[in-house]
């Protein structure tokens, strides 16, 4: 038995209790409320004056898979490696590598990250990449709703049961932790030449509307018992007027649980001249009125980045604004993907407005349990900007310093300047730990209750929140010290959390026939077997709801 | 140029999995010694599965090696064009089912289509698809025997280089004038007819083999496809790289951040097509040791004879090198993960005829462990 004592820190964990100075024990990889009776403490870490929190959980960050690797290949100039890494940690400083991703997340105190776009036809690549991200635990959301097989079921008016079984098959074989739909029907319509797609538009040749795809999947998620609500990348991303789309989508859900990805990109209103304004208040009101709905923000931060999305329609439109002037677009077997580089410039009033709208959404949030922090990495900015975002939310003075640089044209289109709210550490702990873990259905983490996974971040209690959250003083993963003084100590391997829903035998045979017809190879070519990872023990099965 | 002559011992050793035996240990030990004492080692060939590439990159990091793959056209042409100006691509199965126009650009596209037969039938998942046309551009007279077509196969520029044909089509599609045409080449009417055929497709797919083109030509081909997407849908399909070149480069991308070749001599990856080109490094004398990985081929090249070489080869391969270690072949003698050429995605493949040979990953990991200061 190994017992670690984190001594005298201020524990910020609203799940296990009010913030207080107390000891936290880590016993054999689990959190213990008290020292084991008669057990000796093996190691003690003095946390006096420090903040103790659960390890961070990221619900939506593009860290692995074919499109992420496409972005690596498309944009070498954005990620030139320049510094040698420490001994014993190969590729730790290889810019944009999976190894660097794991290290940087861990050094910020994040211990679980979910890749939100697992394409079933490319599942093994995503899982190979995830397994090569060190230190942290991972998961991925299976993308459904735009593939020919699914759309054909809708066209042929197959039963709810058949659709549930087909979706469960995709989830199980791709080893996803949840289900996601991207611009429901939009990418399928793009393959057929359409360039816009609204909630009541119909996918050519299938007769299925976006609304129908969405509601069918909402039902399937409940019937399969997926703990994470359907993860929805809605129609009209980035379009001024999209708050209306969000409201209609919420209405379409009819009270069923639903998670909106990167809602900032839908929070654009328009003025009388059709120019972009903040639609954050409208979105916040819609969220407040819909307790069944959660979202992550997708905050925009300044600098060059790359957008990675399976929303082909949006990416084709965005390609015209690519900077540098290049992009890739893959017509895949279902969605495929588009990779478009972009610069969010401080001097650009629209980019400034996007930044402000994201912060407005946080500050208008009706509930930290329902509005989560993401940058939709790397689409709104890198995950490494999380400490800055926390700083902006906790410190109105810091916000004011940034707002000073805002062009007038942006300032008059957002209410950010008048907002005085400052996030508390408790709200940050909920928004970046407890809530994402709960929403993902991985409830053994995100908090420090007795028996929780011993993923813990210890921070110096600094007024400079950027500094505080960039480099954790200590990070423990499964009770092992993995970061000290803001530096990762070595490579350990985490796990990839997956669901293993029952798959109906008859649907398995139907899918085998379909796959063979489509690809000329059988379902084995799509499998993600444990043996593909050699000696490594990669997967952790999480329970479905019953 | 510095020439190093070492006697060719031509030793061939098999390493047994599970139970190490003395000869195998000796071979690993000599391989490790040979690579460890090199000032600038190179890992080349790299025809192996995902775990083999992962192990090779780790070893390269430990010894400061340059790493390259034998599929140089994929790296220097296809991946370069991707980084220079981006690409539009699709999958073989989408091309098969959805494309109402298959354009075979260059002779390699025809050869691949006939060899792989991936487009030999027109598919049938999208019943609304119109008739399937097939068009040959600059194929030197080659026509496919195994590509499904409704009607006759059309062609343009059999006697012209591909870059010229692409240039003419781009000009006419953009309604730009073209200069005087050669007497023996296509006339304006023929060019316009092909341009119209491409514009009229609902989902056209242009197939090209990177071995047929330089990066300028491929860039122009991608430019033509992007132009066509203003009015319709068009995309491309690359002929898969040989010896698992695509898979190896993808592993490199997520491990090092970028494709091959890559140098790890500075403790961080440096991608540079010229600086870390395996053949150039060896023949120029800059490199002083070579680890050749040829589980999936190719054989050790002739230029390897100028440096001390460790060769990991499949059974039956001819290899003359200082240390030759026979390894298993993924999908044949042992399981592994490879990109599936039909789907352009990774798939786990089982052993068809298991043999007690070590995997590339096992041998390379053992070599790394046997380095001075390694962790056996
Ligand atoms: Zn996203």
Tab-separated table of C-alpha atoms in Angstrom, chain B residues 11-346:
chain	number	residue	atom	x	y	z
B	11	UNK	CA	25.877	-12.979	-41.566
B	12	UNK	CA	22.267	-13.890	-41.161
B	13	UNK	CA	20.814	-14.355	-37.759
B	14	UNK	CA	17.365	-15.089	-36.591
B	15	UNK	CA	16.247	-13.790	-33.252
B	16	UNK	CA	13.793	-16.047	-31.527
B	17	UNK	CA	10.943	-14.328	-29.820
B	18	UNK	CA	10.320	-15.183	-26.221
B	19	UNK	CA	13.551	-17.003	-25.565
B	20	UNK	CA	16.645	-15.015	-26.328
B	21	UNK	CA	19.528	-17.041	-27.631
B	22	UNK	CA	23.163	-16.216	-27.715
B	23	UNK	CA	23.568	-15.546	-31.421
B	24	UNK	CA	20.624	-13.224	-31.459
B	25	UNK	CA	21.985	-11.330	-28.475
B	26	UNK	CA	25.312	-11.093	-30.234
B	27	UNK	CA	23.710	-9.688	-33.388
B	28	UNK	CA	21.731	-7.153	-31.392
B	29	UNK	CA	24.849	-6.242	-29.455
B	30	UNK	CA	26.882	-5.702	-32.609
B	31	UNK	CA	24.065	-3.692	-34.174
B	32	UNK	CA	23.883	-1.499	-31.088
B	33	UNK	CA	27.650	-1.019	-31.020
B	34	UNK	CA	27.761	-0.165	-34.705
B	35	UNK	CA	25.018	2.451	-34.356
B	36	UNK	CA	26.195	3.829	-31.012
B	37	UNK	CA	29.643	4.692	-32.232
B	38	UNK	CA	28.343	6.466	-35.340
B	39	UNK	CA	28.621	10.228	-35.411
B	40	UNK	CA	25.601	10.541	-37.669
B	41	UNK	CA	23.530	7.368	-38.046
B	42	UNK	CA	20.635	7.044	-40.475
B	43	UNK	CA	17.544	4.871	-40.321
B	44	UNK	CA	16.248	4.170	-43.816
B	45	UNK	CA	13.813	2.029	-45.734
B	46	UNK	CA	11.424	1.910	-42.822
B	47	UNK	CA	9.176	-0.614	-44.558
B	48	UNK	CA	7.426	-1.853	-41.422
B	49	UNK	CA	4.275	-1.604	-39.335
B	50	UNK	CA	3.214	1.115	-36.892
B	51	UNK	CA	5.050	-0.347	-33.910
B	52	UNK	CA	8.194	-0.692	-36.012
B	53	UNK	CA	8.078	2.985	-36.937
B	54	UNK	CA	7.396	3.994	-33.331
B	55	UNK	CA	10.403	1.978	-32.174
B	56	UNK	CA	12.599	3.383	-34.964
B	57	UNK	CA	11.748	6.966	-34.016
B	58	UNK	CA	12.518	6.250	-30.359
B	59	UNK	CA	15.860	4.697	-31.280
B	60	UNK	CA	16.608	7.646	-33.565
B	61	UNK	CA	15.939	9.979	-30.658
B	62	UNK	CA	18.329	7.974	-28.475
B	63	UNK	CA	21.196	7.929	-30.993
B	64	UNK	CA	20.557	11.211	-32.789
B	65	UNK	CA	19.750	9.617	-36.122
B	66	UNK	CA	18.095	10.879	-39.265
B	67	UNK	CA	15.038	8.852	-40.283
B	68	UNK	CA	13.694	8.490	-43.805
B	69	UNK	CA	11.313	6.211	-45.677
B	70	UNK	CA	11.893	4.604	-49.074
B	71	UNK	CA	8.694	6.096	-50.537
B	72	UNK	CA	10.407	9.372	-51.398
B	73	UNK	CA	7.851	10.492	-54.013
B	74	UNK	CA	5.155	10.392	-51.323
B	75	UNK	CA	7.268	12.531	-49.002
B	76	UNK	CA	8.969	14.907	-51.451
B	77	UNK	CA	5.999	15.403	-53.769
B	78	UNK	CA	2.662	14.573	-52.132
B	79	UNK	CA	3.401	15.729	-48.604
B	80	UNK	CA	5.308	18.737	-49.890
B	81	UNK	CA	2.333	19.890	-51.955
B	82	UNK	CA	0.108	19.395	-48.923
B	83	UNK	CA	2.369	21.704	-46.920
B	84	UNK	CA	2.894	24.172	-49.780
B	85	UNK	CA	-0.683	24.775	-50.815
B	86	UNK	CA	-3.011	22.124	-49.386
B	87	UNK	CA	-4.947	19.328	-51.043
B	88	UNK	CA	-8.433	18.068	-51.718
B	89	UNK	CA	-8.709	14.301	-51.413
B	90	UNK	CA	-11.175	11.481	-51.009
B	91	UNK	CA	-11.154	7.785	-50.214
B	92	UNK	CA	-11.104	4.870	-52.629
B	93	UNK	CA	-14.572	3.747	-51.594
B	94	UNK	CA	-16.070	7.213	-52.014
B	95	UNK	CA	-14.461	7.407	-55.457
B	96	UNK	CA	-15.812	3.988	-56.329
B	97	UNK	CA	-19.402	4.658	-55.295
B	98	UNK	CA	-19.876	8.379	-55.742
B	99	UNK	CA	-17.696	9.469	-58.669
B	100	UNK	CA	-19.481	10.014	-61.967
B	101	UNK	CA	-16.159	10.925	-63.537
B	102	UNK	CA	-12.838	9.196	-62.865
B	103	UNK	CA	-9.888	11.079	-64.291
B	104	UNK	CA	-6.681	9.052	-64.552
B	105	UNK	CA	-3.855	11.594	-64.673
B	106	UNK	CA	-0.588	10.102	-65.879
B	107	UNK	CA	0.344	6.475	-66.639
B	108	UNK	CA	0.853	5.531	-62.974
B	109	UNK	CA	-2.817	6.173	-62.275
B	110	UNK	CA	-3.816	3.729	-65.028
B	111	UNK	CA	-1.323	1.130	-63.828
B	112	UNK	CA	-2.569	1.394	-60.233
B	113	UNK	CA	-6.236	1.264	-61.214
B	114	UNK	CA	-5.610	-1.936	-63.176
B	115	UNK	CA	-3.413	-3.467	-60.528
B	116	UNK	CA	-5.491	-2.645	-57.424
B	117	UNK	CA	-8.817	-2.998	-59.263
B	118	UNK	CA	-10.358	-0.799	-56.600
B	119	UNK	CA	-12.491	0.986	-59.204
B	120	UNK	CA	-13.158	-2.141	-61.274
B	121	UNK	CA	-16.841	-1.962	-60.496
B	122	UNK	CA	-18.874	1.178	-60.234
B	123	UNK	CA	-20.120	0.473	-56.727
B	124	UNK	CA	-23.807	0.787	-56.131
B	125	UNK	CA	-24.476	2.567	-52.861
B	126	UNK	CA	-25.623	5.794	-54.471
B	127	UNK	CA	-28.301	4.777	-56.955
B	128	UNK	CA	-28.875	8.396	-57.963
B	129	UNK	CA	-25.368	8.678	-59.384
B	130	UNK	CA	-25.303	9.397	-63.123
B	131	UNK	CA	-23.370	7.402	-65.667
B	132	UNK	CA	-19.694	6.912	-64.866
B	133	UNK	CA	-17.257	8.505	-67.277
B	134	UNK	CA	-13.548	7.743	-67.413
B	135	UNK	CA	-11.002	10.191	-68.743
B	136	UNK	CA	-7.268	9.681	-69.303
B	137	UNK	CA	-4.991	12.732	-69.138
B	138	UNK	CA	-1.419	12.429	-70.428
B	139	UNK	CA	-1.281	8.696	-69.918
B	140	UNK	CA	0.979	8.106	-72.927
B	141	UNK	CA	-1.684	6.061	-74.648
B	142	UNK	CA	-2.353	3.785	-71.668
B	143	UNK	CA	-6.033	2.972	-71.058
B	144	UNK	CA	-7.413	1.125	-68.068
B	145	UNK	CA	-8.680	-2.404	-68.505
B	146	UNK	CA	-10.248	-2.622	-65.046
B	147	UNK	CA	-12.076	0.621	-64.374
B	148	UNK	CA	-15.852	0.502	-64.696
B	149	UNK	CA	-17.128	2.977	-67.280
B	150	UNK	CA	-20.487	3.697	-68.859
B	151	UNK	CA	-19.509	4.274	-72.460
B	152	UNK	CA	-16.092	4.867	-73.937
B	153	UNK	CA	-12.995	6.084	-72.133
B	154	UNK	CA	-12.032	9.535	-73.336
B	155	UNK	CA	-8.502	10.890	-73.384
B	156	UNK	CA	-6.533	14.074	-73.809
B	157	UNK	CA	-2.846	14.671	-74.415
B	158	UNK	CA	-1.501	11.168	-74.829
B	159	UNK	CA	1.679	12.659	-76.253
B	160	UNK	CA	1.936	15.620	-73.908
B	161	UNK	CA	3.429	15.853	-70.445
B	162	UNK	CA	0.835	16.027	-67.662
B	163	UNK	CA	1.819	19.524	-66.554
B	164	UNK	CA	1.090	20.843	-70.047
B	165	UNK	CA	-2.315	19.177	-70.201
B	166	UNK	CA	-3.222	20.514	-66.757
B	167	UNK	CA	-2.102	23.981	-67.788
B	168	UNK	CA	-4.266	23.939	-70.910
B	169	UNK	CA	-7.313	22.733	-68.971
B	170	UNK	CA	-6.865	25.314	-66.215
B	171	UNK	CA	-6.593	28.059	-68.775
B	172	UNK	CA	-9.705	27.003	-70.655
B	173	UNK	CA	-11.707	26.435	-67.460
B	174	UNK	CA	-10.780	29.947	-66.410
B	175	UNK	CA	-11.744	31.180	-69.878
B	176	UNK	CA	-8.215	32.379	-70.410
B	177	UNK	CA	-6.562	32.325	-73.795
B	178	UNK	CA	-4.019	29.649	-74.563
B	179	UNK	CA	-0.984	30.078	-76.785
B	180	UNK	CA	-0.469	28.408	-80.134
B	181	UNK	CA	-0.992	24.665	-79.953
B	182	UNK	CA	1.387	22.136	-81.470
B	183	UNK	CA	0.281	20.548	-84.744
B	184	UNK	CA	0.435	17.010	-83.405
B	185	UNK	CA	-1.256	17.802	-80.064
B	186	UNK	CA	-4.919	18.281	-79.147
B	187	UNK	CA	-6.791	21.222	-80.674
B	188	UNK	CA	-8.801	23.817	-78.810
B	189	UNK	CA	-12.070	21.984	-79.411
B	190	UNK	CA	-10.733	18.790	-77.816
B	191	UNK	CA	-9.444	20.710	-74.786
B	192	UNK	CA	-12.732	22.552	-74.347
B	193	UNK	CA	-14.676	19.318	-74.637
B	194	UNK	CA	-12.650	17.749	-71.803
B	195	UNK	CA	-12.928	20.923	-69.713
B	196	UNK	CA	-16.692	20.770	-70.154
B	197	UNK	CA	-16.759	17.071	-69.276
B	198	UNK	CA	-14.950	17.826	-66.011
B	199	UNK	CA	-17.146	20.820	-65.184
B	200	UNK	CA	-20.258	18.760	-65.852
B	201	UNK	CA	-19.353	16.002	-63.408
B	202	UNK	CA	-21.323	16.032	-60.148
B	203	UNK	CA	-18.473	14.392	-58.232
B	204	UNK	CA	-15.248	13.996	-60.172
B	205	UNK	CA	-12.165	12.243	-58.837
B	206	UNK	CA	-8.714	12.746	-60.313
B	207	UNK	CA	-6.321	9.871	-59.635
B	208	UNK	CA	-2.574	10.540	-59.709
B	209	UNK	CA	0.592	8.679	-58.789
B	210	UNK	CA	3.144	10.884	-57.028
B	211	UNK	CA	5.879	8.906	-58.799
B	212	UNK	CA	4.681	10.379	-62.122
B	213	UNK	CA	4.928	14.034	-61.172
B	214	UNK	CA	7.062	16.697	-59.571
B	215	UNK	CA	5.655	18.948	-56.877
B	216	UNK	CA	4.947	21.758	-59.332
B	217	UNK	CA	2.776	19.505	-61.484
B	218	UNK	CA	0.919	18.077	-58.500
B	219	UNK	CA	0.374	21.588	-57.209
B	220	UNK	CA	-1.133	22.545	-60.542
B	221	UNK	CA	-3.360	19.468	-60.474
B	222	UNK	CA	-4.632	20.406	-57.018
B	223	UNK	CA	-5.165	23.955	-58.242
B	224	UNK	CA	-7.288	22.683	-61.115
B	225	UNK	CA	-9.387	20.631	-58.699
B	226	UNK	CA	-9.917	23.606	-56.383
B	227	UNK	CA	-10.969	25.695	-59.399
B	228	UNK	CA	-13.532	23.063	-60.372
B	229	UNK	CA	-15.074	23.178	-56.882
B	230	UNK	CA	-16.356	26.696	-57.479
B	231	UNK	CA	-19.093	25.176	-59.609
B	232	UNK	CA	-19.222	21.482	-58.793
B	233	UNK	CA	-17.604	18.856	-56.584
B	234	UNK	CA	-14.227	17.489	-57.560
B	235	UNK	CA	-11.429	15.897	-55.594
B	236	UNK	CA	-8.339	13.694	-55.905
B	237	UNK	CA	-7.087	10.277	-54.973
B	238	UNK	CA	-3.382	9.570	-54.603
B	239	UNK	CA	-1.975	6.194	-55.552
B	240	UNK	CA	-0.897	4.682	-52.203
B	241	UNK	CA	2.780	4.993	-51.348
B	242	UNK	CA	4.780	1.777	-51.526
B	243	UNK	CA	6.248	-0.110	-48.561
B	244	UNK	CA	3.768	1.407	-46.125
B	245	UNK	CA	5.087	4.891	-46.818
B	246	UNK	CA	1.851	6.627	-45.913
B	247	UNK	CA	1.486	4.813	-42.601
B	248	UNK	CA	5.094	5.494	-41.621
B	249	UNK	CA	4.747	9.182	-42.368
B	250	UNK	CA	1.534	9.457	-40.366
B	251	UNK	CA	3.201	7.845	-37.350
B	252	UNK	CA	6.066	10.302	-37.742
B	253	UNK	CA	3.593	13.187	-37.896
B	254	UNK	CA	1.923	12.402	-34.604
B	255	UNK	CA	5.198	11.394	-32.929
B	256	UNK	CA	7.545	14.136	-34.129
B	257	UNK	CA	5.013	16.707	-35.361
B	258	UNK	CA	5.914	16.346	-39.031
B	259	UNK	CA	6.556	13.869	-41.831
B	260	UNK	CA	9.752	12.115	-42.839
B	261	UNK	CA	12.611	12.564	-43.344
B	262	UNK	CA	13.361	13.924	-39.920
B	263	UNK	CA	16.569	14.401	-37.985
B	264	UNK	CA	16.776	13.852	-34.244
B	265	UNK	CA	20.420	14.754	-33.696
B	266	UNK	CA	19.610	17.946	-31.825
B	267	UNK	CA	17.318	16.380	-29.246
B	268	UNK	CA	14.248	17.700	-31.044
B	269	UNK	CA	12.897	16.837	-34.475
B	270	UNK	CA	14.018	18.745	-37.549
B	271	UNK	CA	12.067	17.993	-40.722
B	272	UNK	CA	14.019	18.691	-43.901
B	273	UNK	CA	13.642	16.807	-47.185
B	274	UNK	CA	17.208	17.517	-48.279
B	275	UNK	CA	19.119	17.603	-44.993
B	276	UNK	CA	17.807	14.245	-43.792
B	277	UNK	CA	17.459	12.403	-47.105
B	278	UNK	CA	18.861	8.944	-46.326
B	279	UNK	CA	20.453	8.333	-49.721
B	280	UNK	CA	22.063	11.763	-49.803
B	281	UNK	CA	23.409	11.430	-46.275
B	282	UNK	CA	24.967	8.056	-47.016
B	283	UNK	CA	26.362	8.739	-50.479
B	284	UNK	CA	27.783	12.122	-49.466
B	285	UNK	CA	29.610	10.552	-46.556
B	286	UNK	CA	27.801	12.737	-44.016
B	287	UNK	CA	26.307	9.673	-42.403
B	288	UNK	CA	28.541	6.945	-41.058
B	289	UNK	CA	26.114	4.138	-40.207
B	290	UNK	CA	22.818	2.885	-41.583
B	291	UNK	CA	19.989	0.886	-40.066
B	292	UNK	CA	17.906	-0.393	-42.965
B	293	UNK	CA	14.405	-1.593	-42.146
B	294	UNK	CA	12.944	-3.743	-44.898
B	295	UNK	CA	10.373	-6.018	-43.284
B	296	UNK	CA	7.919	-4.927	-45.981
B	297	UNK	CA	10.783	-4.215	-48.391
B	298	UNK	CA	12.507	-2.695	-50.149
B	299	UNK	CA	15.822	-4.592	-50.201
B	300	UNK	CA	18.958	-2.899	-48.950
B	301	UNK	CA	19.916	-0.475	-51.743
B	302	UNK	CA	23.266	-0.556	-53.493
B	303	UNK	CA	24.222	2.825	-52.053
B	304	UNK	CA	24.179	1.329	-48.566
B	305	UNK	CA	27.474	-0.415	-49.278
B	306	UNK	CA	29.388	2.777	-48.544
B	307	UNK	CA	28.592	2.725	-44.810
B	308	UNK	CA	28.470	0.077	-42.081
B	309	UNK	CA	24.930	-1.228	-42.206
B	310	UNK	CA	22.544	-3.113	-39.978
B	311	UNK	CA	19.760	-4.634	-42.081
B	312	UNK	CA	16.426	-5.903	-40.761
B	313	UNK	CA	15.025	-7.949	-43.611
B	314	UNK	CA	12.216	-10.371	-44.282
B	315	UNK	CA	12.864	-14.010	-45.024
B	316	UNK	CA	14.223	-14.495	-48.518
B	317	UNK	CA	15.445	-10.918	-48.950
B	318	UNK	CA	18.926	-10.482	-50.305
B	319	UNK	CA	21.032	-8.292	-48.088
B	320	UNK	CA	24.696	-7.661	-47.734
B	321	UNK	CA	25.377	-5.732	-44.587
B	322	UNK	CA	27.571	-5.912	-41.514
B	323	UNK	CA	24.692	-7.220	-39.443
B	324	UNK	CA	21.661	-8.838	-41.019
B	325	UNK	CA	18.731	-9.769	-38.806
B	326	UNK	CA	15.756	-11.577	-40.203
B	327	UNK	CA	12.443	-10.173	-39.026
B	328	UNK	CA	8.810	-11.133	-39.411
B	329	UNK	CA	6.442	-9.519	-41.858
B	330	UNK	CA	3.305	-7.859	-40.448
B	331	UNK	CA	0.205	-9.487	-41.832
B	332	UNK	CA	2.183	-12.558	-42.869
B	333	UNK	CA	4.340	-13.993	-40.107
B	334	UNK	CA	3.100	-11.803	-37.288
B	335	UNK	CA	0.281	-9.404	-36.454
B	336	UNK	CA	0.630	-5.676	-36.799
B	337	UNK	CA	-1.019	-2.412	-37.764
B	338	UNK	CA	-0.742	-1.169	-41.333
B	339	UNK	CA	-2.533	1.374	-43.482
B	340	UNK	CA	-5.025	-0.468	-45.600
B	341	UNK	CA	-4.587	0.687	-49.211
B	342	UNK	CA	-8.251	0.080	-50.026
B	343	UNK	CA	-9.445	2.346	-47.253
B	344	UNK	CA	-6.468	4.585	-46.694
B	345	UNK	CA	-6.784	3.977	-42.971
B	346	UNK	CA	-4.991	1.925	-40.347
